[in-house]
Short mmCIF file of C-alpha atoms in Angstrom, two decimals:
data_model
loop_
_atom_site.label_atom_id
_atom_site.label_comp_id
_atom_site.label_asym_id
_atom_site.label_seq_id
_atom_site.Cartn_x
_atom_site.Cartn_y
_atom_site.Cartn_z
CA MET A 113 58.13 21.61 29.85
CA ASP A 114 56.10 20.55 30.84
CA ILE A 115 54.04 21.80 29.14
CA GLU A 116 52.70 19.75 26.27
CA ARG A 117 56.04 18.38 25.54
CA ALA A 118 57.03 16.75 28.71
CA ARG A 119 60.05 18.70 28.16
CA ARG A 120 62.22 19.43 29.04
CA PRO A 121 66.31 20.06 29.63
CA GLY A 122 73.33 16.97 30.71
CA GLY A 123 75.06 16.27 33.28
CA SER A 124 74.80 19.17 35.67
CA VAL A 125 71.73 20.58 37.30
CA ARG A 126 71.63 24.02 35.75
CA THR A 127 68.34 25.02 37.28
CA ARG A 128 67.94 26.97 40.48
CA VAL A 129 69.07 25.27 43.59
CA ARG A 130 70.11 27.97 46.02
CA GLY A 131 67.11 28.62 48.19
CA MET A 132 65.90 25.11 47.51
CA ILE A 133 68.76 22.88 48.55
CA GLY A 134 68.15 21.96 52.14
CA THR A 135 64.62 23.36 52.11
CA ALA A 136 62.62 20.24 51.29
CA ALA A 137 61.85 19.53 54.95
CA GLY A 138 60.85 23.13 55.51
CA LEU A 139 58.64 23.10 52.45
CA ALA A 140 56.96 19.95 53.68
CA VAL A 141 56.03 21.77 56.89
CA LEU A 142 54.72 24.75 54.95
CA ALA A 143 52.74 22.63 52.53
CA ALA A 144 51.21 20.68 55.39
CA CYS A 145 49.76 23.92 56.68
CA GLY A 146 47.19 23.67 53.92
CA ALA A 147 48.07 26.47 51.56
CA PRO A 148 44.92 27.86 49.98
CA SER A 149 44.14 27.15 46.36
CA SER A 150 45.27 29.93 44.06
CA THR A 151 43.38 31.26 41.11
CA ARG A 152 44.91 31.67 37.71
CA ASP A 153 43.51 35.17 37.19
CA VAL A 154 46.47 37.49 37.72
CA SER A 155 44.91 40.58 36.11
CA ALA A 156 44.79 42.77 39.21
CA GLU A 157 48.28 41.88 40.38
CA ALA A 158 49.78 42.35 36.92
CA LYS A 159 48.11 45.71 36.35
CA ALA A 160 49.48 46.94 39.66
CA ALA A 161 52.95 45.71 38.73
CA CYS A 162 53.22 47.03 35.16
CA LYS A 163 54.38 50.65 35.14
CA VAL A 164 55.71 50.54 31.58
CA SER A 165 54.76 53.37 29.23
CA VAL A 166 55.97 54.36 25.79
CA SER A 167 55.96 57.68 23.93
CA SER A 168 54.09 56.45 20.86
CA ALA A 169 51.56 53.72 20.09
CA THR A 170 53.28 50.35 20.41
CA THR A 171 51.95 46.84 19.95
CA VAL A 172 53.88 43.93 21.41
CA ASN A 173 53.14 40.39 20.25
CA VAL A 174 53.84 37.38 22.46
CA LEU A 175 54.43 33.83 21.21
CA ALA A 176 53.57 31.27 23.88
CA MET A 177 51.76 28.00 23.92
CA SER A 178 48.75 27.65 26.17
CA ALA A 179 49.38 25.44 29.19
CA PRO A 180 48.32 25.66 32.84
CA ALA A 181 51.74 26.63 34.17
CA LEU A 182 52.43 29.18 31.42
CA ASP A 183 49.10 30.93 31.03
CA PRO A 184 49.31 33.06 34.20
CA PHE A 185 52.61 34.59 33.08
CA THR A 186 51.49 35.24 29.52
CA ASP A 187 48.29 36.75 30.89
CA ALA A 188 50.31 38.91 33.28
CA MET A 189 52.00 40.65 30.36
CA VAL A 190 48.87 40.89 28.22
CA LYS A 191 46.42 41.95 30.92
CA GLY A 192 48.92 43.82 33.03
CA CYS A 193 50.53 46.03 30.41
CA SER A 194 47.78 46.47 27.83
CA GLY A 195 46.16 49.74 28.70
CA SER A 196 49.37 51.28 29.92
CA LYS A 197 50.17 54.52 28.12
CA ASN A 198 50.37 53.86 24.36
CA LEU A 199 51.00 50.16 24.94
CA THR A 200 49.11 47.08 23.75
CA VAL A 201 50.28 43.51 24.36
CA LYS A 202 48.71 40.74 22.29
CA HIS A 203 48.79 36.96 22.44
CA THR A 204 47.09 34.27 20.36
CA PRO A 205 47.34 30.87 22.06
CA VAL A 206 49.02 28.01 20.19
CA ASP A 207 49.92 24.46 21.10
CA PHE A 208 53.47 23.29 21.73
CA THR A 209 54.13 22.24 18.16
CA GLY A 210 52.79 25.57 16.94
CA GLN A 211 55.04 27.48 19.33
CA ILE A 212 58.15 25.64 18.15
CA GLN A 213 57.33 25.98 14.47
CA LYS A 214 56.35 29.64 14.65
CA ALA A 215 59.41 30.51 16.74
CA GLN A 216 61.75 28.88 14.23
CA LEU A 217 60.20 30.79 11.33
CA ALA A 218 59.89 34.13 13.11
CA LEU A 219 63.28 34.24 14.80
CA SER A 220 65.20 33.10 11.72
CA SER A 221 63.54 35.67 9.46
CA LYS A 222 65.73 38.35 7.92
CA GLY A 223 62.86 40.75 8.29
CA ALA A 224 61.16 41.94 11.47
CA SER A 225 59.78 39.13 13.59
CA PRO A 226 55.99 39.02 13.98
CA TYR A 227 56.66 38.12 17.61
CA ASP A 228 58.57 40.32 20.04
CA LEU A 229 58.57 38.12 23.14
CA VAL A 230 58.93 34.34 22.92
CA GLU A 231 58.32 31.68 25.55
CA VAL A 232 61.44 29.57 26.07
CA TYR A 233 62.70 26.74 28.22
CA ASN A 234 66.24 25.49 28.68
CA GLY A 235 66.42 23.56 25.44
CA THR A 236 64.91 26.17 23.13
CA LEU A 237 66.78 29.03 24.80
CA THR A 238 70.09 27.27 24.15
CA GLU A 239 69.17 26.58 20.54
CA TYR A 240 67.92 30.12 19.81
CA ALA A 241 70.79 31.85 21.62
CA SER A 242 73.38 29.72 19.79
CA LYS A 243 71.93 30.93 16.47
CA GLY A 244 71.98 34.58 17.49
CA TRP A 245 68.20 34.87 17.57
CA LEU A 246 67.82 36.35 21.07
CA VAL A 247 68.79 39.61 22.78
CA PRO A 248 71.29 39.23 25.66
CA LEU A 249 69.79 40.68 28.82
CA ASP A 250 72.78 41.22 31.13
CA ASP A 251 72.86 45.02 30.79
CA TYR A 252 69.13 45.31 31.48
CA ILE A 253 69.35 42.95 34.45
CA ALA A 254 72.10 45.15 35.93
CA LYS A 255 70.15 48.34 35.27
CA TYR A 256 66.84 47.11 36.71
CA ARG A 257 68.17 44.79 39.40
CA ASP A 258 66.86 46.96 42.24
CA THR A 259 63.70 48.13 40.49
CA TYR A 260 62.39 44.59 40.07
CA LYS A 261 64.32 43.01 42.95
CA LEU A 262 65.98 40.57 40.58
CA ASP A 263 68.47 39.39 43.22
CA ASP A 264 65.54 37.42 44.65
CA ILE A 265 66.01 35.09 41.68
CA PRO A 266 69.10 32.97 42.51
CA ASP A 267 72.27 33.07 40.42
CA LYS A 268 71.89 29.41 39.46
CA THR A 269 68.49 30.14 38.03
CA TRP A 270 69.91 32.89 35.85
CA LYS A 271 72.72 30.54 34.80
CA GLY A 272 70.11 28.03 33.68
CA PHE A 273 68.85 30.67 31.26
CA SER A 274 72.32 31.53 29.98
CA TYR A 275 74.40 30.56 26.99
CA LYS A 276 78.17 31.06 26.84
CA GLY A 277 78.11 33.34 29.86
CA LYS A 278 75.26 35.64 28.81
CA VAL A 279 71.67 35.62 30.06
CA TYR A 280 69.04 35.39 27.33
CA GLY A 281 65.77 34.99 29.19
CA ILE A 282 63.87 35.85 32.36
CA PRO A 283 62.89 32.65 34.22
CA ASN A 284 59.56 32.77 35.98
CA GLN A 285 59.39 29.15 37.15
CA ILE A 286 61.24 25.91 37.66
CA ASN A 287 59.81 22.50 37.02
CA SER A 288 60.67 18.96 37.99
CA GLN A 289 59.01 15.66 37.26
CA VAL A 290 57.53 13.95 40.31
CA LEU A 291 55.64 10.79 41.16
CA ILE A 292 51.93 11.36 41.72
CA TYR A 293 50.17 8.36 43.25
CA ARG A 294 46.85 7.30 44.76
CA LYS A 295 47.37 7.24 48.52
CA ASP A 296 44.20 5.23 49.09
CA LEU A 297 45.23 2.44 46.72
CA PHE A 298 48.78 2.40 48.01
CA ALA A 299 47.50 2.03 51.57
CA LYS A 300 45.10 -0.74 50.51
CA HIS A 301 47.94 -2.81 49.06
CA GLY A 302 50.61 -1.86 51.61
CA ILE A 303 52.69 0.00 49.04
CA THR A 304 55.13 2.77 49.87
CA PRO A 305 56.10 5.30 47.17
CA PRO A 306 58.60 3.47 44.92
CA THR A 307 62.15 4.79 44.97
CA THR A 308 63.67 2.37 42.43
CA TYR A 309 62.70 0.66 39.18
CA ASP A 310 62.15 -2.69 40.90
CA GLU A 311 59.89 -1.07 43.47
CA LEU A 312 57.97 0.67 40.70
CA VAL A 313 57.34 -2.62 38.91
CA SER A 314 56.40 -4.29 42.19
CA ALA A 315 53.87 -1.56 42.94
CA ALA A 316 52.41 -1.83 39.44
CA LYS A 317 51.99 -5.60 39.82
CA LYS A 318 50.10 -5.17 43.09
CA LEU A 319 47.84 -2.51 41.59
CA LYS A 320 47.03 -4.41 38.40
CA GLY A 321 43.43 -5.56 38.44
CA ASP A 322 42.36 -3.25 41.27
CA SER A 323 38.90 -1.86 40.52
CA GLY A 324 39.94 1.48 41.96
CA ALA A 325 42.02 2.31 38.89
CA LYS A 326 41.88 0.75 35.43
CA TYR A 327 45.62 1.09 34.88
CA PRO A 328 48.42 0.87 37.45
CA LEU A 329 50.60 3.34 35.56
CA ALA A 330 50.71 5.94 32.79
CA MET A 331 53.67 7.92 31.53
CA VAL A 332 54.00 10.99 29.32
CA TRP A 333 55.70 9.13 26.50
CA GLY A 334 54.10 10.58 23.40
CA ALA A 335 56.27 9.46 20.48
CA ASP A 336 56.01 12.85 18.75
CA ASP A 337 58.10 14.61 21.41
CA ALA A 338 57.93 13.41 25.01
CA LEU A 339 59.33 9.93 24.49
CA ALA A 340 62.91 11.20 24.52
CA ASP A 341 62.23 12.87 27.87
CA GLY A 342 61.16 9.53 29.33
CA PHE A 343 64.28 7.92 27.89
CA HIS A 344 66.41 10.71 29.39
CA GLY A 345 65.38 9.81 32.91
CA TRP A 346 66.15 6.10 32.60
CA LEU A 347 69.36 6.80 30.65
CA THR A 348 70.84 9.21 33.18
CA THR A 349 69.63 7.63 36.42
CA GLU A 350 72.78 5.51 36.67
CA GLY A 351 75.26 7.57 34.72
CA GLY A 352 74.36 7.12 31.06
CA SER A 353 74.95 10.04 28.68
CA TRP A 354 73.41 11.37 25.51
CA PHE A 355 76.76 12.50 24.08
CA ASP A 356 80.45 11.91 24.73
CA GLY A 357 83.04 14.61 25.38
CA LYS A 358 83.36 15.32 21.65
CA GLY A 359 79.64 15.73 21.13
CA GLU A 360 79.26 12.33 19.46
CA PRO A 361 76.05 10.37 20.18
CA ALA A 362 76.64 8.03 23.12
CA PHE A 363 73.10 7.02 24.07
CA ASN A 364 73.45 3.66 22.29
CA SER A 365 75.62 2.43 25.15
CA ASP A 366 74.82 -0.42 27.52
CA LYS A 367 73.15 2.18 29.77
CA GLY A 368 70.98 3.26 26.87
CA VAL A 369 69.92 -0.31 26.11
CA GLU A 370 69.13 -0.87 29.79
CA ALA A 371 67.02 2.30 29.79
CA VAL A 372 64.93 1.07 26.86
CA GLU A 373 64.51 -2.36 28.41
CA ARG A 374 63.31 -0.81 31.65
CA MET A 375 60.82 1.32 29.76
CA ARG A 376 59.57 -1.76 27.92
CA GLY A 377 59.16 -3.50 31.26
CA LEU A 378 56.65 -0.85 32.31
CA MET A 379 54.52 -1.02 29.16
CA PRO A 380 52.32 -3.96 30.31
CA TYR A 381 51.00 -1.84 33.18
CA MET A 382 50.07 1.12 30.98
CA PRO A 383 47.20 1.85 28.55
CA ALA A 384 47.64 0.50 25.03
CA GLU A 385 47.76 4.09 23.72
CA ALA A 386 50.58 5.02 26.09
CA LEU A 387 52.95 6.14 23.33
CA THR A 388 50.49 8.80 22.18
CA TYR A 389 49.97 10.54 25.52
CA ASN A 390 50.98 14.09 26.37
CA ASN A 391 50.82 15.73 29.80
CA GLY A 392 47.17 16.69 29.48
CA ASP A 393 46.13 13.17 28.50
CA VAL A 394 47.84 11.57 31.47
CA MET A 395 46.54 14.10 33.96
CA ALA A 396 43.00 13.64 32.63
CA LEU A 397 43.32 9.89 33.31
CA MET A 398 44.64 10.59 36.81
CA GLN A 399 41.86 13.07 37.56
CA GLN A 400 39.21 10.61 36.38
CA GLY A 401 40.61 7.89 38.64
CA GLN A 402 41.69 5.69 35.73
CA VAL A 403 45.40 5.58 36.64
CA ALA A 404 47.01 4.80 39.99
CA MET A 405 50.35 6.55 39.50
CA THR A 406 52.40 8.55 37.04
CA VAL A 407 55.66 10.47 36.74
CA ILE A 408 54.80 13.89 35.39
CA TRP A 409 55.79 17.54 35.60
CA ALA A 410 55.05 19.10 38.98
CA SER A 411 53.38 21.98 37.15
CA ARG A 412 50.52 19.58 36.42
CA ALA A 413 49.93 18.72 40.07
CA GLY A 414 47.70 21.64 41.05
CA SER A 415 44.60 20.34 39.31
CA ILE A 416 44.73 16.85 40.80
CA ASN A 417 43.46 18.08 44.18
CA ASP A 418 40.81 20.41 42.76
CA PRO A 419 37.45 18.81 43.63
CA ASP A 420 35.79 20.69 40.78
CA SER A 421 37.90 18.90 38.18
CA SER A 422 39.26 15.78 39.88
CA LYS A 423 37.49 12.67 41.14
CA VAL A 424 40.52 11.81 43.27
CA ALA A 425 40.98 15.15 45.05
CA GLY A 426 42.45 14.52 48.49
CA LYS A 427 43.43 10.96 47.59
CA VAL A 428 46.80 11.61 45.99
CA GLY A 429 50.34 11.87 47.27
CA PHE A 430 53.56 13.23 45.82
CA ALA A 431 57.09 11.83 45.90
CA PRO A 432 60.36 12.26 44.01
CA ALA A 433 60.53 10.33 40.76
CA PRO A 434 62.02 6.84 41.35
CA ALA A 435 65.62 6.08 40.42
CA GLY A 436 66.89 3.09 38.50
CA ALA A 437 68.54 1.58 41.56
CA GLY A 438 69.13 2.67 45.12
CA ASP A 439 72.24 4.69 44.31
CA GLY A 440 70.86 6.31 41.15
CA VAL A 441 69.44 9.76 40.62
CA PRO A 442 65.69 10.35 40.10
CA THR A 443 64.40 9.58 36.63
CA GLY A 444 62.46 12.82 36.63
CA GLU A 445 63.72 15.68 34.48
CA ILE A 446 64.24 19.34 35.37
CA SER A 447 63.36 22.38 33.31
CA GLN A 448 62.89 26.14 33.57
CA ASP A 449 60.47 28.36 31.70
CA GLY A 450 60.36 32.05 30.95
CA PHE A 451 60.42 34.60 28.16
CA ALA A 452 63.07 35.98 25.83
CA ILE A 453 63.32 38.89 23.39
CA ALA A 454 63.48 38.25 19.66
CA LYS A 455 66.63 39.88 18.27
CA ASN A 456 64.80 40.76 15.05
CA SER A 457 61.90 42.42 16.86
CA ALA A 458 61.15 45.94 15.69
CA ALA A 459 60.17 46.98 19.23
CA ASP A 460 62.53 48.63 21.71
CA PRO A 461 64.29 45.80 23.59
CA GLU A 462 64.47 47.75 26.84
CA THR A 463 60.71 48.24 26.79
CA LEU A 464 60.26 44.54 26.14
CA PHE A 465 62.54 43.70 29.07
CA GLN A 466 60.49 45.94 31.36
CA ILE A 467 57.25 44.28 30.28
CA MET A 468 58.67 40.84 31.11
CA ALA A 469 60.43 41.78 34.32
CA SER A 470 57.65 43.89 35.82
CA THR A 471 54.91 41.31 35.39
CA THR A 472 56.22 37.75 35.05
CA THR A 473 58.58 38.06 38.03
CA ASP A 474 56.19 40.04 40.21
CA PRO A 475 55.86 38.24 43.57
CA ALA A 476 52.09 38.73 43.72
CA VAL A 477 51.70 37.20 40.25
CA MET A 478 53.86 34.24 41.27
CA ARG A 479 51.81 33.68 44.41
CA LYS A 480 48.62 33.59 42.37
CA ALA A 481 50.23 31.03 40.03
CA ALA A 482 51.61 28.92 42.90
CA THR A 483 49.29 25.95 42.35
CA LEU A 484 50.54 25.72 38.77
CA ALA A 485 54.19 26.80 38.80
CA ILE A 486 57.06 26.50 41.26
CA PRO A 487 58.32 30.08 41.53
CA SER A 488 61.77 31.22 40.53
CA ARG A 489 61.87 33.74 43.39
CA ASP A 490 63.24 32.57 46.74
CA SER A 491 60.85 34.81 48.68
CA VAL A 492 57.78 33.19 47.10
CA LEU A 493 59.16 29.67 47.41
CA GLU A 494 59.58 30.27 51.12
CA ASP A 495 56.16 31.91 51.53
CA ARG A 496 53.98 29.90 53.94
CA GLN A 497 50.77 30.99 52.23
CA ALA A 498 51.98 30.08 48.74
CA ALA A 499 53.45 26.63 49.56
CA GLN A 500 51.87 23.69 47.73
CA PRO A 501 51.71 19.98 48.64
CA HIS A 502 53.75 18.92 45.60
CA TRP A 503 56.63 21.36 46.12
CA PRO A 504 58.66 19.15 48.53
CA ALA A 505 58.68 16.23 46.08
CA ALA A 506 59.84 18.49 43.27
CA VAL A 507 62.57 20.00 45.42
CA GLN A 508 63.73 16.56 46.57
CA SER A 509 64.02 15.41 42.96
CA ILE A 510 66.34 18.34 42.32
CA GLU A 511 68.27 17.81 45.53
CA HIS A 512 68.76 14.12 44.69
CA GLY A 513 70.33 14.90 41.34
CA ALA A 514 67.66 14.86 38.63
CA THR A 515 69.04 16.48 35.50
CA THR A 516 68.10 18.70 32.60
CA LEU A 517 68.45 17.61 29.01
CA PRO A 518 71.95 18.30 27.66
CA GLY A 519 72.65 22.00 27.20
CA VAL A 520 73.70 21.71 23.58
CA PRO A 521 72.09 23.63 20.70
CA TYR A 522 71.21 20.47 18.82
CA MET A 523 69.31 18.69 21.59
CA GLU A 524 65.92 20.19 20.85
CA PRO A 525 64.28 19.62 18.56
CA LEU A 526 66.96 17.96 16.38
CA THR A 527 68.11 15.07 18.57
CA LYS A 528 64.64 14.34 19.88
CA THR A 529 63.21 14.37 16.37
CA VAL A 530 65.77 11.79 15.25
CA ILE A 531 65.62 9.43 18.22
CA ASN A 532 61.88 9.35 18.99
CA PRO A 533 60.85 7.13 16.05
CA TYR A 534 63.54 4.61 16.97
CA LEU A 535 62.49 4.60 20.62
CA ASP A 536 58.93 3.98 19.47
CA LYS A 537 60.08 0.99 17.38
CA ALA A 538 62.06 -0.42 20.30
CA LEU A 539 59.22 -0.07 22.81
CA THR A 540 56.68 -1.64 20.46
CA GLY A 541 58.96 -4.55 19.63
CA ARG A 542 59.56 -3.65 15.99
CA LEU A 543 63.29 -3.40 16.61
CA PRO A 544 65.57 -4.79 19.33
CA ALA A 545 66.70 -2.05 21.74
CA LYS A 546 70.37 -2.12 20.72
CA GLU A 547 69.59 -2.09 17.01
CA ALA A 548 67.16 0.79 17.40
CA LEU A 549 69.61 2.89 19.36
CA ASP A 550 72.48 2.12 16.99
CA GLN A 551 70.38 3.20 14.03
CA ALA A 552 69.30 6.36 15.84
CA ALA A 553 72.90 7.21 16.75
CA ALA A 554 74.07 6.66 13.17
CA GLU A 555 71.32 8.85 11.73
CA LEU A 556 71.95 11.57 14.30
CA ARG A 557 75.69 11.48 13.64
CA ARG A 558 75.08 11.98 9.91
CA THR A 559 72.66 14.82 10.63
CA LEU A 560 75.02 16.60 13.03
CA LYS A 561 77.86 16.37 10.52
CA ALA A 562 75.66 17.69 7.72
CA LYS A 563 74.65 20.66 9.86
CA GLY A 564 78.22 21.42 10.93
CA TYR A 565 77.91 20.40 14.57
CA LEU A 566 80.43 17.56 14.18
CA GLY A 567 83.63 17.49 12.14
#
């Protein structure tokens, strides 16, 4: 997720779709009504929602990176439940790398975890659940279904936070990568939002040299993590796969080579430092008017139209991420975010569930976070006052078949850690695309065998 990872999580769309499929046109109408800007301060709403109390002094520690789309939900637990009878909820912000590293150490510990609640997305939830590090939530969901109106979160959303038939997290948002573009520059050059790779390149050529933006394009392709997410979109747009039916690496196929070559074809239109950029870097360039278009997580879109932080407020449009060709699926990725309970937490798991469910899924909290996060609740997604201009593009990306990363326990961070350096070498011309992917596949195969994932 976004988030500072351009994350992400193939084949099937495991994120929520019921309540969204067929609603893009309706959302466009709602968004056009000019939904008011929402503030990130959810303190009042969260305090009203949290009715959790415990019999003795209890401190709950939350592990979550700081990012615009996540902060309101972390704050909801901290500000909403701290002060409840005998209960204190604490959180020290970390970056994405810190969250991943600390989660691995804490959850794998044989002793009590220093963190009780952990932020997860599809990829990390699958990994942690496969290792037995998380508490299954099905019994609590059944018990508190009516209390917290959990049926308002669609079944497919719960399935996206499941592993081998059990739910391991509470999703508070969905995310999809979308195209954000400068409407004024597109109109100037007679460009319509690109729907294919060729149209994307054509648009970039027309925009190159325009004084209105220094760079036609920027992508979140940081080689430390996000590069594999960019590759995922171009790999899967026309049917390429990360793995075959036996779990063997398959990304070094002709589709994989084509994906790398397409990515290389976009590099001349991007800043020289493109392979170092995370989500925040790219959005800063967009907000300063330095970039004419980008494909980025929808959760980053709220700030682009904020006149207090963006020089291009009111000048941007949103569209589904382009496909490879006309019959391909969008190159944008899909992800979900939420929180899970550490199995080795010393705190009562039912109390932890109540803290999560009462605050992070509260409709009023979700409405306040609407500019930053696409809600997991149907009722909020369909709320005229909450609707945002970027929601229709995100929904259309999902409707048109954009995918998550593969739901295998070795996708993140293992596969991404192996392949990213080779993608970097291919995109910078240090290795031919086929050679780079073959080397990456061979190294990953050895690693998966050594770790027992492959026979």
